[in-house]
PDB file of C-alpha atoms in Angstrom:
ATOM      1  CA  UNK A   1       0.000   0.000   0.000  1.00  0.00           C
ATOM      2  CA  UNK A   2       1.103   3.558  -0.666  1.00  0.00           C
ATOM      3  CA  UNK A   3       0.837   6.574   1.620  1.00  0.00           C
ATOM      4  CA  UNK A   4      -2.474   8.408   1.292  1.00  0.00           C
ATOM      5  CA  UNK A   5      -4.065   5.315  -0.227  1.00  0.00           C
ATOM      6  CA  UNK A   6      -7.544   3.928   0.312  1.00  0.00           C
ATOM      7  CA  UNK A   7      -8.972   0.466  -0.245  1.00  0.00           C
ATOM      8  CA  UNK A   8     -11.565   0.344  -3.028  1.00  0.00           C
ATOM      9  CA  UNK A   9     -13.747  -2.740  -2.692  1.00  0.00           C
ATOM     10  CA  UNK A  10     -17.210  -4.056  -3.403  1.00  0.00           C
ATOM     11  CA  UNK A  11     -16.819  -6.920  -0.958  1.00  0.00           C
ATOM     12  CA  UNK A  12     -19.881  -6.473   1.194  1.00  0.00           C
ATOM     13  CA  UNK A  13     -22.453  -8.975   2.430  1.00  0.00           C
ATOM     14  CA  UNK A  14     -25.263  -6.588   1.588  1.00  0.00           C
ATOM     15  CA  UNK A  15     -26.154  -6.777  -2.099  1.00  0.00           C
ATOM     16  CA  UNK A  16     -27.184  -3.118  -2.288  1.00  0.00           C
ATOM     17  CA  UNK A  17     -23.887  -1.899  -0.836  1.00  0.00           C
ATOM     18  CA  UNK A  18     -21.921  -4.265  -3.074  1.00  0.00           C
ATOM     19  CA  UNK A  19     -23.665  -3.044  -6.225  1.00  0.00           C
ATOM     20  CA  UNK A  20     -23.177   0.584  -5.215  1.00  0.00           C
ATOM     21  CA  UNK A  21     -19.459  -0.078  -4.703  1.00  0.00           C
ATOM     22  CA  UNK A  22     -19.326  -1.932  -8.016  1.00  0.00           C
ATOM     23  CA  UNK A  23     -20.620   1.184  -9.767  1.00  0.00           C
ATOM     24  CA  UNK A  24     -17.862   3.175  -8.070  1.00  0.00           C
ATOM     25  CA  UNK A  25     -15.227   0.704  -9.275  1.00  0.00           C
ATOM     26  CA  UNK A  26     -16.535   1.082 -12.829  1.00  0.00           C
ATOM     27  CA  UNK A  27     -15.897   4.807 -12.482  1.00  0.00           C
ATOM     28  CA  UNK A  28     -12.430   4.233 -11.027  1.00  0.00           C
ATOM     29  CA  UNK A  29     -11.681   2.119 -14.117  1.00  0.00           C
ATOM     30  CA  UNK A  30     -12.455   4.915 -16.590  1.00  0.00           C
ATOM     31  CA  UNK A  31      -9.581   6.799 -18.297  1.00  0.00           C
ATOM     32  CA  UNK A  32     -10.083   9.833 -16.059  1.00  0.00           C
ATOM     33  CA  UNK A  33      -9.673   7.926 -12.784  1.00  0.00           C
ATOM     34  CA  UNK A  34      -7.669   4.831 -13.771  1.00  0.00           C
ATOM     35  CA  UNK A  35      -4.275   6.544 -13.212  1.00  0.00           C
ATOM     36  CA  UNK A  36      -5.157   6.726  -9.512  1.00  0.00           C
ATOM     37  CA  UNK A  37      -6.600   3.207  -9.184  1.00  0.00           C
ATOM     38  CA  UNK A  38      -4.515   0.045  -8.666  1.00  0.00           C
ATOM     39  CA  UNK A  39      -6.773  -2.899  -9.458  1.00  0.00           C
ATOM     40  CA  UNK A  40      -4.604  -5.315  -7.499  1.00  0.00           C
ATOM     41  CA  UNK A  41      -7.510  -7.374  -6.192  1.00  0.00           C
ATOM     42  CA  UNK A  42      -8.618  -7.752  -2.587  1.00  0.00           C
ATOM     43  CA  UNK A  43      -8.084 -10.965  -0.630  1.00  0.00           C
ATOM     44  CA  UNK A  44     -10.865 -11.414   1.938  1.00  0.00           C
ATOM     45  CA  UNK A  45     -10.322 -14.077   4.582  1.00  0.00           C
ATOM     46  CA  UNK A  46     -10.951 -15.205   8.134  1.00  0.00           C
ATOM     47  CA  UNK A  47     -10.146 -18.078  10.420  1.00  0.00           C
ATOM     48  CA  UNK A  48     -13.032 -20.556  10.343  1.00  0.00           C
ATOM     49  CA  UNK A  49     -13.046 -20.525  14.152  1.00  0.00           C
ATOM     50  CA  UNK A  50     -14.102 -16.853  14.103  1.00  0.00           C
ATOM     51  CA  UNK A  51     -17.838 -17.269  13.526  1.00  0.00           C
ATOM     52  CA  UNK A  52     -18.622 -13.654  12.644  1.00  0.00           C
ATOM     53  CA  UNK A  53     -15.623 -13.160  10.370  1.00  0.00           C
ATOM     54  CA  UNK A  54     -16.060 -16.492   8.590  1.00  0.00           C
ATOM     55  CA  UNK A  55     -19.759 -15.829   8.012  1.00  0.00           C
ATOM     56  CA  UNK A  56     -18.938 -12.417   6.532  1.00  0.00           C
ATOM     57  CA  UNK A  57     -16.437 -13.933   4.101  1.00  0.00           C
ATOM     58  CA  UNK A  58     -18.878 -16.624   2.950  1.00  0.00           C
ATOM     59  CA  UNK A  59     -21.747 -14.171   2.533  1.00  0.00           C
ATOM     60  CA  UNK A  60     -19.614 -11.577   0.753  1.00  0.00           C
ATOM     61  CA  UNK A  61     -18.344 -14.266  -1.609  1.00  0.00           C
ATOM     62  CA  UNK A  62     -21.894 -15.371  -2.414  1.00  0.00           C
ATOM     63  CA  UNK A  63     -22.818 -11.788  -3.296  1.00  0.00           C
ATOM     64  CA  UNK A  64     -19.685 -11.035  -5.323  1.00  0.00           C
ATOM     65  CA  UNK A  65     -19.582 -14.317  -7.218  1.00  0.00           C
ATOM     66  CA  UNK A  66     -23.054 -13.720  -8.675  1.00  0.00           C
ATOM     67  CA  UNK A  67     -22.963 -13.115 -12.472  1.00  0.00           C
ATOM     68  CA  UNK A  68     -24.647  -9.718 -12.036  1.00  0.00           C
ATOM     69  CA  UNK A  69     -21.519  -8.483 -10.233  1.00  0.00           C
ATOM     70  CA  UNK A  70     -19.151  -9.247 -13.118  1.00  0.00           C
ATOM     71  CA  UNK A  71     -16.890  -6.462 -14.378  1.00  0.00           C
ATOM     72  CA  UNK A  72     -15.072  -7.170 -17.640  1.00  0.00           C
ATOM     73  CA  UNK A  73     -16.054 -10.805 -17.181  1.00  0.00           C
ATOM     74  CA  UNK A  74     -14.340 -11.126 -13.805  1.00  0.00           C
ATOM     75  CA  UNK A  75     -15.912 -12.332 -10.573  1.00  0.00           C
ATOM     76  CA  UNK A  76     -14.811 -13.199  -7.044  1.00  0.00           C
ATOM     77  CA  UNK A  77     -12.870 -16.477  -6.937  1.00  0.00           C
ATOM     78  CA  UNK A  78     -13.078 -18.980  -4.088  1.00  0.00           C
ATOM     79  CA  UNK A  79      -9.752 -19.988  -2.475  1.00  0.00           C
ATOM     80  CA  UNK A  80     -10.516 -23.336  -0.806  1.00  0.00           C
ATOM     81  CA  UNK A  81      -6.973 -24.412   0.134  1.00  0.00           C
ATOM     82  CA  UNK A  82      -3.872 -22.869   1.747  1.00  0.00           C
ATOM     83  CA  UNK A  83      -1.948 -23.289  -1.526  1.00  0.00           C
ATOM     84  CA  UNK A  84      -4.704 -21.468  -3.418  1.00  0.00           C
ATOM     85  CA  UNK A  85      -4.458 -18.549  -0.978  1.00  0.00           C
ATOM     86  CA  UNK A  86      -0.668 -18.422  -1.299  1.00  0.00           C
ATOM     87  CA  UNK A  87      -0.972 -18.533  -5.068  1.00  0.00           C
ATOM     88  CA  UNK A  88      -2.587 -15.104  -5.318  1.00  0.00           C
ATOM     89  CA  UNK A  89       0.625 -13.448  -4.148  1.00  0.00           C
ATOM     90  CA  UNK A  90       2.713 -14.770  -7.009  1.00  0.00           C
ATOM     91  CA  UNK A  91       6.044 -14.854  -5.160  1.00  0.00           C
ATOM     92  CA  UNK A  92       7.942 -16.829  -2.513  1.00  0.00           C
ATOM     93  CA  UNK A  93       7.761 -14.119   0.149  1.00  0.00           C
ATOM     94  CA  UNK A  94       5.020 -16.016   1.985  1.00  0.00           C
ATOM     95  CA  UNK A  95       6.928 -19.247   2.391  1.00  0.00           C
ATOM     96  CA  UNK A  96       6.370 -19.158   6.160  1.00  0.00           C
ATOM     97  CA  UNK A  97       2.638 -18.425   5.934  1.00  0.00           C
ATOM     98  CA  UNK A  98       0.372 -21.386   6.681  1.00  0.00           C
ATOM     99  CA  UNK A  99      -3.178 -20.173   5.918  1.00  0.00           C
ATOM    100  CA  UNK A 100      -4.639 -23.239   7.598  1.00  0.00           C
ATOM    101  CA  UNK A 101      -8.288 -23.339   8.700  1.00  0.00           C
ATOM    102  CA  UNK A 102      -9.125 -20.263   6.633  1.00  0.00           C
ATOM    103  CA  UNK A 103     -12.151 -19.361   4.558  1.00  0.00           C
ATOM    104  CA  UNK A 104     -11.053 -17.035   1.773  1.00  0.00           C
ATOM    105  CA  UNK A 105     -11.696 -15.602  -1.663  1.00  0.00           C
ATOM    106  CA  UNK A 106     -10.141 -12.978  -3.904  1.00  0.00           C
ATOM    107  CA  UNK A 107     -12.014 -10.315  -5.819  1.00  0.00           C
ATOM    108  CA  UNK A 108      -9.874  -9.221  -8.796  1.00  0.00           C
ATOM    109  CA  UNK A 109     -12.094  -6.213  -9.442  1.00  0.00           C
ATOM    110  CA  UNK A 110     -11.215  -4.508  -6.161  1.00  0.00           C
ATOM    111  CA  UNK A 111      -7.951  -2.838  -5.209  1.00  0.00           C
ATOM    112  CA  UNK A 112      -6.761   0.475  -3.832  1.00  0.00           C
ATOM    113  CA  UNK A 113      -6.764   4.098  -4.912  1.00  0.00           C
ATOM    114  CA  UNK A 114      -4.160   6.796  -4.427  1.00  0.00           C
ATOM    115  CA  UNK A 115      -6.696   9.006  -2.660  1.00  0.00           C
ATOM    116  CA  UNK A 116      -4.408  12.011  -2.179  1.00  0.00           C
ATOM    117  CA  UNK A 117      -3.460  12.234  -5.862  1.00  0.00           C
ATOM    118  CA  UNK A 118      -7.080  11.703  -6.918  1.00  0.00           C
ATOM    119  CA  UNK A 119      -8.269  14.565  -4.704  1.00  0.00           C
ATOM    120  CA  UNK A 120      -5.451  16.801  -5.954  1.00  0.00           C
ATOM    121  CA  UNK A 121      -6.715  16.134  -9.489  1.00  0.00           C
ATOM    122  CA  UNK A 122     -10.287  16.979  -8.491  1.00  0.00           C
ATOM    123  CA  UNK A 123      -9.202  20.240  -6.861  1.00  0.00           C
ATOM    124  CA  UNK A 124      -7.203  21.177  -9.951  1.00  0.00           C
ATOM    125  CA  UNK A 125     -10.172  20.522 -12.218  1.00  0.00           C
ATOM    126  CA  UNK A 126     -12.683  22.476 -10.123  1.00  0.00           C
ATOM    127  CA  UNK A 127     -10.297  25.428  -9.867  1.00  0.00           C
ATOM    128  CA  UNK A 128      -9.966  25.440 -13.653  1.00  0.00           C
ATOM    129  CA  UNK A 129     -13.774  25.529 -13.804  1.00  0.00           C
ATOM    130  CA  UNK A 130     -13.768  28.706 -11.708  1.00  0.00           C
ATOM    131  CA  UNK A 131     -14.564  27.209  -8.312  1.00  0.00           C
ATOM    132  CA  UNK A 132     -12.972  28.940  -5.330  1.00  0.00           C
ATOM    133  CA  UNK A 133     -11.617  26.457  -2.779  1.00  0.00           C
ATOM    134  CA  UNK A 134     -11.388  27.748   0.787  1.00  0.00           C
ATOM    135  CA  UNK A 135     -10.181  26.153   3.991  1.00  0.00           C
ATOM    136  CA  UNK A 136     -11.666  26.426   7.447  1.00  0.00           C
ATOM    137  CA  UNK A 137     -13.106  24.456  10.354  1.00  0.00           C
ATOM    138  CA  UNK A 138     -16.891  24.379  10.498  1.00  0.00           C
ATOM    139  CA  UNK A 139     -18.412  25.038  13.901  1.00  0.00           C
ATOM    140  CA  UNK A 140     -22.097  24.660  13.065  1.00  0.00           C
ATOM    141  CA  UNK A 141     -24.708  24.675  10.342  1.00  0.00           C
ATOM    142  CA  UNK A 142     -26.974  27.644   9.733  1.00  0.00           C
ATOM    143  CA  UNK A 143     -30.679  27.064   9.234  1.00  0.00           C
ATOM    144  CA  UNK A 144     -33.497  28.884   7.536  1.00  0.00           C
ATOM    145  CA  UNK A 145     -36.812  28.076   5.920  1.00  0.00           C
ATOM    146  CA  UNK A 146     -37.517  27.073   2.330  1.00  0.00           C
ATOM    147  CA  UNK A 147     -41.008  26.251   1.201  1.00  0.00           C
ATOM    148  CA  UNK A 148     -42.185  26.285   4.778  1.00  0.00           C
ATOM    149  CA  UNK A 149     -39.655  23.641   5.804  1.00  0.00           C
ATOM    150  CA  UNK A 150     -36.502  23.893   7.877  1.00  0.00           C
ATOM    151  CA  UNK A 151     -33.446  23.799   5.656  1.00  0.00           C
ATOM    152  CA  UNK A 152     -29.676  24.229   5.886  1.00  0.00           C
ATOM    153  CA  UNK A 153     -28.661  27.582   4.406  1.00  0.00           C
ATOM    154  CA  UNK A 154     -24.939  27.711   5.159  1.00  0.00           C
ATOM    155  CA  UNK A 155     -22.112  27.107   7.623  1.00  0.00           C
ATOM    156  CA  UNK A 156     -20.539  29.029  10.453  1.00  0.00           C
ATOM    157  CA  UNK A 157     -16.796  28.593  11.042  1.00  0.00           C
ATOM    158  CA  UNK A 158     -14.972  28.522  14.378  1.00  0.00           C
ATOM    159  CA  UNK A 159     -13.244  31.814  13.490  1.00  0.00           C
ATOM    160  CA  UNK A 160     -16.627  33.548  13.267  1.00  0.00           C
ATOM    161  CA  UNK A 161     -16.969  33.690   9.488  1.00  0.00           C
ATOM    162  CA  UNK A 162     -20.156  32.412   7.901  1.00  0.00           C
ATOM    163  CA  UNK A 163     -21.038  31.369   4.357  1.00  0.00           C
ATOM    164  CA  UNK A 164     -24.461  30.953   2.809  1.00  0.00           C
ATOM    165  CA  UNK A 165     -25.365  28.960  -0.293  1.00  0.00           C
ATOM    166  CA  UNK A 166     -28.353  27.753  -2.279  1.00  0.00           C
ATOM    167  CA  UNK A 167     -27.130  24.189  -1.792  1.00  0.00           C
ATOM    168  CA  UNK A 168     -25.098  22.882   1.158  1.00  0.00           C
ATOM    169  CA  UNK A 169     -23.480  19.442   1.018  1.00  0.00           C
ATOM    170  CA  UNK A 170     -22.467  17.993   4.375  1.00  0.00           C
ATOM    171  CA  UNK A 171     -19.724  15.432   3.706  1.00  0.00           C
ATOM    172  CA  UNK A 172     -18.328  15.103   7.212  1.00  0.00           C
ATOM    173  CA  UNK A 173     -18.274  11.322   7.553  1.00  0.00           C
ATOM    174  CA  UNK A 174     -18.104  10.184  11.163  1.00  0.00           C
ATOM    175  CA  UNK A 175     -18.021  13.804  12.330  1.00  0.00           C
ATOM    176  CA  UNK A 176     -21.539  14.419  11.028  1.00  0.00           C
ATOM    177  CA  UNK A 177     -22.923  13.958  14.548  1.00  0.00           C
ATOM    178  CA  UNK A 178     -21.224  17.227  15.539  1.00  0.00           C
ATOM    179  CA  UNK A 179     -23.411  19.136  13.083  1.00  0.00           C
ATOM    180  CA  UNK A 180     -26.479  16.890  13.224  1.00  0.00           C
ATOM    181  CA  UNK A 181     -26.825  15.901  16.894  1.00  0.00           C
ATOM    182  CA  UNK A 182     -30.270  14.479  16.179  1.00  0.00           C
ATOM    183  CA  UNK A 183     -28.636  11.381  14.652  1.00  0.00           C
ATOM    184  CA  UNK A 184     -27.354  10.556  18.140  1.00  0.00           C
ATOM    185  CA  UNK A 185     -25.197   7.451  18.313  1.00  0.00           C
ATOM    186  CA  UNK A 186     -26.068   6.276  14.812  1.00  0.00           C
ATOM    187  CA  UNK A 187     -22.814   7.727  13.503  1.00  0.00           C
ATOM    188  CA  UNK A 188     -19.798   8.239  15.745  1.00  0.00           C
ATOM    189  CA  UNK A 189     -16.203   9.211  15.023  1.00  0.00           C
ATOM    190  CA  UNK A 190     -13.714   6.388  15.467  1.00  0.00           C
ATOM    191  CA  UNK A 191      -9.993   5.862  15.109  1.00  0.00           C
ATOM    192  CA  UNK A 192      -7.807   3.252  13.439  1.00  0.00           C
ATOM    193  CA  UNK A 193      -4.141   2.517  14.014  1.00  0.00           C
ATOM    194  CA  UNK A 194      -2.221   3.042  10.771  1.00  0.00           C
ATOM    195  CA  UNK A 195       1.404   2.247   9.989  1.00  0.00           C
ATOM    196  CA  UNK A 196       3.288   3.018   6.776  1.00  0.00           C
ATOM    197  CA  UNK A 197       6.392   1.105   5.723  1.00  0.00           C
ATOM    198  CA  UNK A 198       8.799   2.669   3.248  1.00  0.00           C
ATOM    199  CA  UNK A 199       9.720   0.029   0.661  1.00  0.00           C
ATOM    200  CA  UNK A 200      12.910  -0.024  -1.342  1.00  0.00           C
ATOM    201  CA  UNK A 201      12.489   0.317  -5.137  1.00  0.00           C
ATOM    202  CA  UNK A 202      13.160  -3.425  -5.425  1.00  0.00           C
ATOM    203  CA  UNK A 203      10.506  -4.270  -2.833  1.00  0.00           C
ATOM    204  CA  UNK A 204       8.018  -1.911  -4.461  1.00  0.00           C
ATOM    205  CA  UNK A 205       8.503  -3.678  -7.791  1.00  0.00           C
ATOM    206  CA  UNK A 206       8.129  -7.106  -6.182  1.00  0.00           C
ATOM    207  CA  UNK A 207       4.921  -6.230  -4.350  1.00  0.00           C
ATOM    208  CA  UNK A 208       3.392  -3.944  -6.997  1.00  0.00           C
ATOM    209  CA  UNK A 209       0.644  -6.417  -7.874  1.00  0.00           C
ATOM    210  CA  UNK A 210       0.113  -8.038  -4.471  1.00  0.00           C
ATOM    211  CA  UNK A 211      -3.576  -7.924  -3.500  1.00  0.00           C
ATOM    212  CA  UNK A 212      -4.854  -5.937  -0.557  1.00  0.00           C
ATOM    213  CA  UNK A 213      -5.403  -8.302   2.386  1.00  0.00           C
ATOM    214  CA  UNK A 214      -8.645  -7.761   4.275  1.00  0.00           C
ATOM    215  CA  UNK A 215      -8.922  -9.950   7.378  1.00  0.00           C
ATOM    216  CA  UNK A 216     -12.403 -10.147   8.861  1.00  0.00           C
ATOM    217  CA  UNK A 217     -11.377 -11.919  12.073  1.00  0.00           C
ATOM    218  CA  UNK A 218      -8.745  -9.416  13.222  1.00  0.00           C
ATOM    219  CA  UNK A 219      -9.741  -6.291  11.271  1.00  0.00           C
ATOM    220  CA  UNK A 220      -6.256  -6.072   9.719  1.00  0.00           C
TER     221      UNK A 220
END
């Protein structure tokens, strides 16, 4: 994985989520976005002894191996044996790995995106279109009335500035609860431990096409 990268996968148990993600992957595969998308595949696996993780892998495989999920004729592939799991890496670096008592599959359609470079491209394009990009920390939303209904009319920043607009898009992810307290505990901010390892040019070349590993029993 590269710094500022993000996994791009359609490997969900829920068919609706999987299809939505599949549409996103189709977009990532277009000429405009493909330079920022590494379609390395995603290996999804879990120890069979982990009931929740193993069930997720089996259900996600059932969804993603359905013909309706095919992209360029490719579907998720079951990996029923330790040797089959090792085989997706295509090198001898995993000679010590056992992969015993695992349930696993690989989805060749998934991969990872260089999120930072992709966003830099988006910002460049919108600036060329005349959009003014400004930075600032939002403190709260501003409300008004449209058509007799309560509606968001703008944002107020922590430094006291405020901005109004005909349309306001709140894309705050897990921090949405700060601006929309009525959603309560439905959406809470969380943290993940992240570590980056700087590879040598030789290592980068060796691992360039290694799939993303997504473990459902440990969360790794």
